[in-house]
XYZ file of C-alpha atoms in Angstrom:
679
model
C -0.010 -0.006 -0.015
C 1.200 3.476 -0.850
C 1.476 5.956 2.006
C -0.347 9.258 1.617
C 2.116 12.055 0.843
C 2.354 14.711 3.539
C 0.237 17.835 3.152
C 2.174 19.928 5.677
C 3.779 21.310 7.749
C 5.764 23.043 5.093
C 7.946 25.937 6.324
C 7.064 29.293 4.866
C 9.349 30.487 2.125
C 9.414 33.828 0.361
C 8.747 32.065 -2.892
C 5.556 30.500 -1.513
C 4.421 33.807 -0.065
C 5.076 35.505 -3.395
C 3.159 32.817 -5.325
C 0.252 33.027 -2.896
C -0.160 36.737 -3.452
C 0.187 36.263 -7.223
C -2.650 33.730 -7.230
C -0.368 30.882 -8.207
C 0.288 28.964 -5.027
C -1.841 25.916 -5.782
C -0.858 23.923 -2.698
C -1.416 26.684 -0.181
C -2.964 24.181 2.276
C 0.619 23.009 2.880
C 1.472 26.433 4.281
C -1.751 27.648 5.895
C -3.856 26.042 8.545
C -2.950 24.068 11.670
C -0.171 21.512 11.096
C 1.102 19.066 13.672
C 4.870 19.479 13.745
C 8.012 19.259 15.804
C 10.105 22.388 16.138
C 13.218 22.727 18.287
C 12.575 19.202 19.537
C 9.178 20.197 20.851
C 5.872 18.798 19.660
C 2.957 21.037 18.883
C 1.135 22.774 16.060
C 2.202 25.454 13.604
C -0.711 27.839 12.997
C -0.710 30.078 9.934
C -3.478 32.363 8.657
C -3.890 35.205 6.189
C -5.560 38.247 7.811
C -4.032 41.378 6.269
C -6.421 43.826 7.894
C -6.234 42.482 11.453
C -4.597 44.378 14.297
C -4.034 41.178 16.239
C -4.441 37.424 15.712
C -4.215 34.690 18.351
C -5.438 31.133 18.793
C -8.346 30.644 21.195
C -8.571 27.121 22.688
C -9.757 25.202 25.700
C -6.212 25.324 27.056
C -6.268 29.136 27.265
C -9.950 29.456 28.188
C -10.693 30.714 24.666
C -8.562 33.783 25.129
C -6.395 34.148 22.017
C -4.454 36.907 23.708
C -2.595 34.160 25.580
C -1.519 32.452 22.325
C -0.591 35.240 19.941
C 0.523 34.715 16.354
C 3.294 36.815 14.814
C 2.711 39.047 11.798
C 5.476 37.968 9.423
C 7.426 40.822 7.898
C 6.899 41.503 4.196
C 4.288 38.750 4.075
C 1.221 40.702 3.000
C -0.678 39.964 6.182
C 0.323 36.397 7.064
C 0.332 35.527 10.767
C 2.066 32.436 12.137
C 3.358 30.812 15.318
C 4.303 27.408 16.717
C 2.344 26.525 19.831
C 3.856 23.783 21.977
C 1.670 21.091 23.505
C -1.300 21.441 21.198
C -2.440 17.993 20.070
C -4.549 16.220 17.450
C -8.242 16.849 18.012
C -7.856 20.010 20.065
C -10.535 22.626 19.396
C -9.509 26.115 18.259
C -10.567 29.307 16.517
C -8.605 32.314 15.397
C -9.112 35.206 17.799
C -8.929 38.275 15.573
C -9.073 41.953 16.539
C -10.112 44.082 13.597
C -8.996 47.630 12.890
C -12.275 48.871 14.273
C -11.531 47.102 17.564
C -14.096 44.322 17.098
C -13.223 40.871 18.418
C -13.878 38.071 15.936
C -13.725 34.329 16.547
C -13.270 32.546 13.240
C -12.925 28.925 12.188
C -9.747 28.150 10.227
C -10.256 28.754 6.461
C -7.635 26.035 5.836
C -8.725 23.744 8.677
C -8.882 20.065 7.763
C -11.091 18.940 10.637
C -14.176 20.607 12.150
C -16.298 20.216 15.233
C -19.586 18.423 14.608
C -22.424 20.847 13.957
C -24.108 22.771 15.542
C -20.751 23.582 17.134
C -18.442 25.594 14.930
C -14.855 25.349 16.098
C -12.020 23.899 14.066
C -10.119 20.896 15.322
C -6.429 20.160 14.900
C -6.389 17.419 12.320
C -4.186 15.703 9.779
C -4.611 14.277 6.304
C -1.121 12.716 6.315
C -0.189 9.107 6.553
C -3.098 7.164 5.061
C -1.875 3.960 3.327
C -3.699 3.819 -0.031
C -4.480 0.607 -1.849
C -5.874 2.017 -5.102
C -2.664 2.118 -7.199
C -4.137 -0.197 -9.862
C -7.183 2.056 -10.281
C -5.091 5.212 -10.594
C -2.715 3.633 -13.101
C -5.503 2.615 -15.453
C -7.630 5.745 -15.033
C -8.309 7.499 -18.302
C -10.573 10.279 -19.453
C -14.014 8.742 -20.081
C -14.731 10.190 -23.525
C -14.847 6.758 -25.171
C -15.726 4.837 -22.022
C -18.965 4.146 -20.141
C -19.818 6.669 -17.462
C -22.992 6.209 -15.421
C -23.041 8.237 -12.218
C -25.082 7.618 -9.071
C -25.551 10.930 -7.303
C -26.092 10.699 -3.582
C -26.312 12.601 -0.329
C -24.443 10.517 2.255
C -26.662 11.287 5.228
C -29.997 10.447 3.573
C -29.139 7.503 1.322
C -29.497 5.078 4.190
C -29.543 5.551 7.952
C -29.191 3.229 10.933
C -32.287 1.957 12.719
C -31.979 4.695 15.325
C -31.846 7.390 12.620
C -28.162 8.151 13.025
C -25.743 8.407 10.072
C -23.494 5.717 8.770
C -19.876 6.756 9.016
C -17.658 7.003 5.951
C -16.098 3.651 6.915
C -19.443 1.954 7.576
C -20.780 3.174 4.244
C -17.991 1.314 2.450
C -19.538 -1.991 3.516
C -23.114 -1.200 2.530
C -22.755 1.212 -0.389
C -20.096 -0.430 -2.527
C -21.866 -3.819 -2.971
C -25.038 -1.954 -3.916
C -23.286 0.185 -6.573
C -21.632 -2.925 -8.013
C -24.928 -4.809 -8.116
C -26.669 -1.847 -9.768
C -23.969 -1.410 -12.400
C -22.954 2.230 -11.878
C -19.452 3.304 -12.851
C -19.142 6.350 -10.590
C -20.489 7.848 -7.407
C -21.007 11.581 -7.028
C -21.178 12.847 -3.452
C -23.160 16.029 -2.834
C -20.868 18.571 -1.116
C -18.758 17.314 1.739
C -16.830 20.521 2.425
C -17.824 21.356 6.006
C -21.109 23.218 6.230
C -23.152 24.397 9.216
C -26.773 23.864 8.149
C -28.051 20.395 7.201
C -30.760 21.698 4.893
C -28.260 23.571 2.730
C -27.181 20.080 1.572
C -23.581 21.299 1.683
C -24.049 24.032 -0.924
C -23.344 26.775 1.632
C -19.942 25.836 2.985
C -17.612 27.234 5.646
C -14.670 24.798 5.425
C -13.156 24.278 1.979
C -10.487 21.844 3.200
C -12.442 20.000 5.887
C -14.560 16.930 5.015
C -17.705 17.232 7.071
C -17.428 15.618 10.466
C -21.012 14.363 10.267
C -19.685 11.024 8.998
C -16.235 10.836 10.564
C -12.717 12.093 10.014
C -10.558 12.715 6.957
C -8.936 9.267 6.913
C -12.365 7.646 7.137
C -13.374 9.412 3.917
C -10.077 8.327 2.344
C -10.930 4.736 3.325
C -14.337 4.983 1.618
C -12.827 6.323 -1.613
C -9.992 3.803 -1.492
C -12.469 0.939 -1.175
C -14.510 2.338 -4.065
C -11.461 2.459 -6.266
C -10.488 -1.093 -5.353
C -14.008 -2.078 -6.486
C -13.565 -0.208 -9.831
C -15.916 2.610 -8.845
C -14.918 6.185 -9.568
C -15.786 8.945 -7.103
C -16.664 12.558 -7.847
C -17.201 15.456 -5.453
C -19.721 18.233 -5.813
C -17.620 21.361 -5.203
C -18.974 24.884 -4.682
C -16.576 27.717 -5.589
C -19.321 30.166 -6.535
C -20.402 31.319 -3.093
C -20.066 30.674 0.650
C -22.160 30.871 3.799
C -22.487 34.074 5.808
C -22.285 32.319 9.194
C -20.329 34.315 11.792
C -17.604 31.727 12.229
C -16.932 31.448 8.496
C -15.252 33.480 5.770
C -17.516 36.539 5.758
C -15.596 39.695 6.745
C -12.939 37.298 7.977
C -10.545 39.874 9.461
C -13.159 42.591 9.828
C -13.030 43.532 6.159
C -14.172 41.907 2.901
C -11.354 39.397 2.373
C -12.690 36.377 0.506
C -15.755 38.166 -0.915
C -15.968 41.179 -3.198
C -15.848 44.530 -1.414
C -18.614 45.793 -3.710
C -21.956 44.455 -2.384
C -23.410 44.380 -5.911
C -20.761 41.812 -6.793
C -20.632 40.047 -3.461
C -24.271 39.507 -2.573
C -26.282 36.552 -3.879
C -29.668 37.688 -2.616
C -31.573 34.636 -3.791
C -29.383 32.313 -1.733
C -28.356 34.542 1.173
C -24.686 33.900 0.464
C -21.610 35.782 -0.703
C -19.640 35.407 -3.915
C -15.929 34.881 -3.778
C -13.829 37.694 -5.226
C -12.572 35.760 -8.239
C -10.224 38.529 -9.299
C -8.306 38.572 -5.996
C -5.071 36.548 -6.370
C -5.133 35.175 -2.832
C -8.693 33.904 -3.353
C -7.564 32.207 -6.538
C -4.769 30.471 -4.600
C -7.297 29.458 -1.924
C -9.914 28.024 -4.282
C -7.571 26.298 -6.730
C -5.701 24.775 -3.774
C -9.020 23.467 -2.451
C -9.841 21.837 -5.774
C -6.407 20.204 -6.012
C -6.531 19.187 -2.335
C -9.558 16.921 -2.864
C -7.942 15.294 -5.888
C -4.484 14.930 -4.381
C -5.117 14.113 -0.746
C -8.452 12.220 -1.097
C -7.988 10.721 -4.586
C -11.311 12.021 -5.899
C -11.500 11.373 -9.641
C -12.965 14.752 -10.422
C -15.247 17.585 -9.415
C -18.706 18.660 -10.414
C -18.620 22.473 -10.264
C -21.866 23.804 -8.866
C -23.792 26.849 -10.118
C -21.313 27.921 -12.813
C -23.916 30.208 -14.435
C -24.157 32.152 -11.179
C -20.432 32.817 -11.445
C -20.442 33.783 -15.104
C -23.329 36.255 -15.081
C -23.404 39.475 -13.051
C -27.179 39.555 -13.308
C -27.826 35.947 -12.217
C -31.147 35.864 -10.314
C -30.840 39.573 -9.501
C -33.276 42.428 -9.954
C -32.151 45.414 -12.082
C -31.119 47.467 -9.054
C -28.979 44.626 -7.629
C -26.298 44.490 -10.315
C -24.381 46.671 -12.777
C -22.839 45.832 -16.150
C -19.121 45.235 -16.577
C -16.800 47.843 -18.051
C -17.854 46.825 -21.564
C -21.529 47.092 -20.711
C -22.095 43.345 -20.644
C -23.422 40.843 -18.107
C -20.264 38.703 -18.031
C -18.222 38.468 -14.853
C -14.778 38.690 -16.431
C -13.072 37.793 -13.165
C -15.042 34.541 -12.913
C -14.458 33.612 -16.548
C -10.700 33.969 -16.160
C -10.761 32.159 -12.821
C -12.565 29.139 -14.281
C -10.084 28.961 -17.158
C -7.212 29.118 -14.732
C -8.798 26.520 -12.494
C -9.213 24.044 -15.334
C -5.771 24.655 -16.826
C -4.259 23.980 -13.398
C -6.282 20.878 -12.603
C -5.521 19.262 -15.977
C -1.811 20.140 -15.685
C -1.685 17.992 -12.542
C -4.395 15.441 -13.379
C -4.892 15.157 -17.162
C -7.582 12.488 -16.753
C -9.629 14.243 -14.101
C -13.319 14.937 -14.656
C -14.251 18.629 -14.403
C -17.999 18.854 -14.983
C -19.798 22.207 -15.065
C -23.355 22.682 -13.912
C -24.011 25.449 -16.425
C -27.692 26.105 -17.030
C -27.576 28.714 -19.814
C -26.457 28.461 -23.413
C -23.004 29.812 -22.585
C -20.733 28.796 -25.491
C -17.629 26.616 -25.392
C -17.966 25.418 -21.805
C -16.006 22.248 -22.664
C -13.657 23.853 -25.174
C -10.023 24.231 -24.031
C -9.182 27.464 -22.236
C -6.410 28.248 -24.708
C -9.013 28.210 -27.487
C -11.280 30.654 -25.655
C -13.413 28.050 -23.881
C -13.950 27.676 -20.155
C -11.820 24.543 -20.142
C -14.158 21.985 -18.540
C -14.299 18.521 -20.048
C -17.992 17.922 -19.259
C -21.112 20.028 -18.988
C -24.404 19.022 -17.468
C -26.983 19.062 -20.301
C -29.666 21.110 -18.609
C -31.445 21.704 -21.905
C -31.908 17.973 -22.450
C -33.050 17.543 -18.864
C -35.635 20.359 -19.016
C -37.011 19.326 -22.402
C -37.157 15.655 -21.493
C -38.890 16.162 -18.156
C -41.392 18.589 -19.678
C -42.199 15.961 -22.314
C -42.555 12.938 -20.012
C -44.639 14.916 -17.512
C -47.121 15.757 -20.281
C -50.197 13.544 -20.572
C -50.040 11.072 -23.441
C -52.645 12.971 -25.472
C -50.503 16.097 -25.525
C -47.176 14.515 -26.410
C -47.584 14.615 -30.213
C -47.560 18.418 -30.174
C -44.358 18.457 -28.094
C -42.401 15.982 -30.255
C -39.730 18.569 -30.924
C -38.697 18.250 -27.258
C -37.366 14.814 -28.190
C -35.702 15.839 -31.437
C -34.324 19.317 -30.738
C -31.742 18.173 -28.131
C -30.012 16.202 -30.905
C -29.326 19.437 -32.765
C -26.796 20.469 -30.111
C -26.049 17.058 -28.589
C -22.409 17.146 -29.773
C -21.709 20.861 -29.367
C -20.235 20.140 -25.915
C -19.144 17.030 -24.043
C -22.403 16.427 -22.232
C -23.565 14.594 -19.139
C -27.306 13.923 -18.951
C -28.467 14.735 -15.382
C -31.551 13.527 -13.591
C -30.280 15.064 -10.365
C -31.468 15.915 -6.882
C -32.682 19.336 -8.103
C -35.453 17.641 -10.088
C -37.020 15.776 -7.137
C -37.350 18.562 -4.524
C -39.362 21.718 -3.840
C -42.679 20.385 -5.090
C -41.343 19.018 -8.376
C -42.337 15.430 -7.431
C -40.210 12.297 -7.701
C -39.341 10.950 -11.138
C -41.916 8.203 -10.738
C -44.659 10.585 -9.624
C -43.973 12.949 -12.530
C -45.238 10.240 -14.909
C -48.851 10.491 -16.043
C -51.351 7.657 -16.160
C -52.202 4.690 -13.984
C -49.989 3.068 -11.382
C -48.646 0.606 -13.948
C -48.153 3.367 -16.554
C -46.106 5.429 -14.087
C -43.643 2.573 -13.723
C -43.594 2.000 -17.483
C -42.963 5.712 -17.951
C -40.036 5.712 -15.526
C -38.559 2.668 -17.234
C -38.896 4.527 -20.522
C -37.299 7.707 -19.164
C -34.239 5.816 -17.888
C -34.019 3.836 -21.105
C -34.175 7.040 -23.139
C -31.392 8.543 -21.003
C -29.176 5.474 -21.358
C -29.541 5.365 -25.132
C -29.160 9.120 -25.765
C -25.642 10.475 -26.520
C -23.839 11.681 -23.421
C -22.730 10.394 -20.046
C -25.414 9.606 -17.462
C -26.324 10.761 -13.932
C -29.221 9.633 -11.744
C -30.035 10.792 -8.221
C -30.454 8.143 -5.580
C -33.941 6.655 -5.231
C -34.761 7.024 -8.899
C -33.423 3.561 -9.537
C -36.229 1.852 -7.605
C -39.015 4.390 -8.045
C -38.962 6.501 -4.900
C -42.608 7.584 -4.858
C -42.361 10.891 -3.017
C -39.820 13.658 -3.251
C -36.383 13.362 -1.677
C -36.752 13.871 2.066
C -33.594 15.739 2.964
C -33.659 14.696 6.628
C -34.628 11.018 6.317
C -33.294 8.013 4.440
C -34.705 6.864 1.134
C -37.893 4.779 1.329
C -36.173 1.423 1.120
C -39.363 -0.119 2.526
C -40.811 0.268 -0.981
C -38.709 -2.733 -2.010
C -41.229 -4.827 -0.085
C -43.520 -4.159 -3.040
C -43.147 -6.060 -6.291
C -43.421 -3.054 -8.616
C -40.508 -1.307 -6.912
C -38.392 -4.483 -6.755
C -38.937 -4.972 -10.474
C -38.130 -1.311 -11.151
C -34.832 -1.768 -9.323
C -34.135 -4.952 -11.291
C -34.850 -3.058 -14.501
C -32.401 -0.268 -13.655
C -29.684 -2.763 -12.778
C -30.250 -4.685 -15.993
C -30.286 -1.460 -18.036
C -27.057 -0.252 -16.405
C -25.250 -3.509 -17.063
C -26.561 -3.529 -20.625
C -25.080 -0.068 -21.018
C -21.725 -1.251 -19.717
C -21.643 -4.142 -22.174
C -22.721 -2.314 -25.335
C -19.967 -0.143 -26.811
C -22.377 1.559 -29.191
C -23.875 3.388 -26.196
C -20.645 5.114 -25.178
C -17.722 4.518 -27.518
C -18.581 7.408 -29.882
C -20.542 9.591 -27.475
C -19.409 13.018 -28.589
C -19.720 12.878 -32.360
C -22.447 12.386 -34.993
C -20.452 9.353 -36.086
C -22.053 7.508 -33.194
C -25.678 8.409 -33.881
C -28.144 8.309 -36.757
C -31.859 8.864 -36.872
C -34.014 6.117 -38.371
C -37.156 8.202 -38.062
C -37.505 11.371 -36.002
C -40.811 12.408 -37.548
C -43.389 10.021 -36.069
C -44.969 12.626 -33.827
C -48.518 11.270 -34.311
C -47.554 8.032 -32.584
C -44.946 9.613 -30.237
C -42.264 7.180 -31.366
C -38.611 7.879 -32.056
C -36.259 5.384 -33.702
C -32.510 5.790 -34.082
C -29.194 4.011 -34.341
C -26.277 4.080 -31.910
C -22.911 3.014 -33.316
C -19.577 1.854 -31.937
C -16.300 1.737 -33.756
C -17.086 -1.715 -35.174
C -20.131 -2.156 -37.450
C -21.147 -5.255 -35.524
C -21.749 -3.206 -32.377
C -24.532 -1.118 -33.942
C -27.818 -0.946 -32.011
C -31.292 -0.191 -33.411
C -33.494 1.541 -30.838
C -37.240 2.104 -30.809
C -38.911 4.141 -28.047
C -42.696 4.438 -27.822
C -43.953 7.261 -25.581
C -47.659 6.412 -25.880
C -49.633 3.719 -24.007
C -50.501 1.986 -27.287
C -48.832 -1.250 -28.413
C -47.956 -1.718 -32.077
C -47.952 -5.273 -33.363
C -46.102 -4.441 -36.581
C -44.028 -1.288 -36.292
C -41.582 -1.065 -39.173
C -38.135 0.522 -39.263
C -35.683 0.801 -42.104
C -32.288 -0.915 -41.840
C -29.256 -0.921 -44.126
C -28.368 -4.595 -44.196
C -30.124 -7.922 -44.820
C -30.130 -10.724 -42.322
C -31.647 -11.433 -38.943
C -31.912 -9.071 -36.020
C -32.135 -10.074 -32.388
C -33.860 -8.243 -29.564
C -31.293 -7.532 -26.854
C -33.372 -5.479 -24.477
C -37.032 -4.752 -23.973
C -38.395 -2.543 -21.199
C -41.726 -4.413 -21.337
C -40.223 -7.643 -20.038
C -42.384 -9.203 -17.325
C -39.381 -9.443 -14.997
C -39.205 -5.630 -15.111
C -42.907 -5.172 -14.418
C -43.962 -4.927 -18.062
C -46.707 -6.603 -20.018
C -44.443 -9.071 -21.777
C -44.744 -7.919 -25.416
C -41.379 -9.165 -26.633
C -39.695 -10.011 -29.906
C -38.757 -13.492 -28.794
C -37.558 -14.749 -32.157
C -35.058 -13.367 -34.617
C -36.559 -10.747 -36.908
C -35.652 -11.158 -40.558
C -35.116 -8.053 -42.619
C -37.482 -7.723 -45.543
C -36.462 -6.219 -48.835
C -38.083 -2.888 -49.660
C -37.205 0.733 -49.072
C -38.286 2.120 -45.723
C -36.959 5.286 -44.067
C -34.665 5.684 -47.107
C -33.029 2.360 -46.330
C -33.106 -0.750 -48.573
C -34.568 -3.167 -45.988
C -36.997 -3.029 -43.108
C -37.919 -4.887 -39.952
C -41.383 -5.666 -38.542
C -41.087 -5.083 -34.789
C -43.470 -5.657 -31.916
C -43.351 -2.340 -30.046
C -44.972 -2.401 -26.601
C -46.920 0.458 -25.091
C -44.637 2.894 -23.266
C -41.836 0.569 -24.294
C -38.296 0.560 -25.524
C -36.896 -2.125 -27.795
C -33.223 -2.480 -28.670
C -32.116 -4.696 -31.553
C -28.770 -5.800 -32.988
C -27.997 -7.583 -36.207
C -27.202 -11.193 -35.557
C -23.647 -12.176 -36.422
C -24.440 -15.859 -36.921
C -23.906 -17.044 -40.501
C -27.140 -19.026 -40.407
C -29.014 -15.794 -39.886
C -27.756 -14.101 -43.041
C -29.839 -16.161 -45.464
C -31.752 -14.542 -48.274
C -33.920 -11.739 -47.006
C -37.580 -12.525 -46.889
C -39.719 -10.455 -49.227
C -42.960 -11.758 -47.760
C -44.987 -9.513 -45.439
C -44.442 -9.996 -41.757
C -46.672 -12.412 -39.894
C -49.281 -10.886 -37.737
C -48.424 -10.590 -34.071
C -50.730 -11.575 -31.285
C -49.870 -8.352 -29.460
C -52.927 -6.163 -28.851
C -53.412 -2.425 -28.881
C -53.710 -0.928 -25.408
C -55.770 2.074 -26.406
C -59.190 2.447 -28.010
C -58.003 4.891 -30.692
C -56.425 2.954 -33.519
C -52.933 4.251 -34.334
C -52.189 5.206 -37.895
C -49.987 2.832 -39.868
C -46.359 3.759 -40.315
C -45.986 5.549 -43.640
C -43.985 3.606 -46.186
C -41.845 6.409 -47.569
C -38.491 7.037 -49.141
C -38.230 10.493 -47.560
C -35.132 10.981 -45.530
C -35.866 12.547 -42.107
C -34.297 15.992 -41.886
C -32.703 15.199 -38.538
C -30.337 12.806 -40.256
C -28.727 15.900 -41.693
C -28.391 17.397 -38.250
C -31.395 19.727 -38.456
C -34.264 20.218 -36.059
C -37.543 18.462 -36.806
């Protein structure tokens, strides 16, 4: 096992101080904070903090009855406001805060901005901690880790405290979660976990999005080395781990970063830039070099010291736009008269350049909800430099469509086809995240119209549509088994639902779908190019059906996908194909074992000669109501006999609606979407 490299205590050098004030000291956590050390043969802690506008800084602790005047730090000469001292006898786990006297004479007790260990909320002190010395066992994972552009990536997003709780309602620790979470993720077939924010935060119901400790994993679930253990175990089980990271804003709590030394230090001095009125938080001053050193060091810290495989950057749009969720009197244009926050744009480019210089295969995914261009283009080409962007357009269009009653879907067919127009303009991840199952939006299952059975069929269809659409995948916990009510952010998921057959079958469906995704290269090998996708027919709005092809690098990997968004079964739904031979059904969401009605294509389907969808052959397919069918051309030589020119035999499948669907038009017209245009 490899031993964790030391994070501190690194002696201060003039070079480090210079780089910090230039915005280029990317390992500033090695210099700042509370580091266990031995100096002059004495054991204790070296405390170092940046407070340029303070008149005095000390360390308040139990040992000095919380009077920092008895443990003063020294203002280092020519340091730009860095205070430091070695305090003998301070030990691991000791509580402390910085005792700061501002220029106005106010006494401030602040938690350590670089602290690596925090007191369990509601208490707010820092603890002396250490992230050194963990013996890692994930060397094989890190050696083989590559950027996932041509690899499967299916992310399970979760909030650690509400995924599952103990019988008495208390949290599992990081270490305990390793034993219950990892087998579940393996069984379900996910490739990655994404943890909602773990940077220490004071208020449970902020879900971690309003942080106070950018270097401290929350103590709700244990200590730093316990989190390392969880990530290490995940890697040894071939599961990647991402962290939701929030550089856009921070909490205003009195012990945190706000007015840290009595003046705006981490936030903008201008309230119009600093205030985020909709969230009650403060924006970081992205143009201040020391803040850049702080934030980029935090990002690197989680990758370096905890071995996270990447970061999901929260609320990027709120950083980019000066007018984000603000009324006209709450913001002013930039010097060019625009809405762009130039500081934030340059910070994000610098962040991504730095991360990829250290970790070329890291995942840096932006939650960017506008149509901001070139989010995943390299910074040196004028992009923001991320390598993934959450596809919020796909998510909004898709959820609007599937929430619409079946009778209204035909008029909204463009919500299925338009996302393909821009599907390859960025490297996209398709999110069905926590934001979509809170605040009265209903759970994914409850969004679906129709009867009890149709709701489950609709959820199966939604997840199947996500898996087969270009882009990497993300699903919030509970969606995999059909959580029936919204995410309860203080209680565990409703695991008791698995006592009911419909939910057990929904979970079985998701697992089967995820493993199918892992095994079929056509669903991920060419994810970011039109070379991996082709419409068969995008125009069947009257029947709310879309049919398309997903391709891998080898022709034999090609999949033919039919998705029916109406509760009407079609006994002979025809699609055009390019090659003769027999085609096998590989996956069908209507399988009885998944809770479906059992309308399957049990036998090989032989291609019939005759132009259909501008292709020389066609297949007669049984297409279930609210169902997805996935076919692949059989590779067996016996199945490539002469193509039948006889009409398909009638199926015994029955329509599930009184209105008779129109027959598929037999046409040579090529759908416009095959040329990359909107329908």
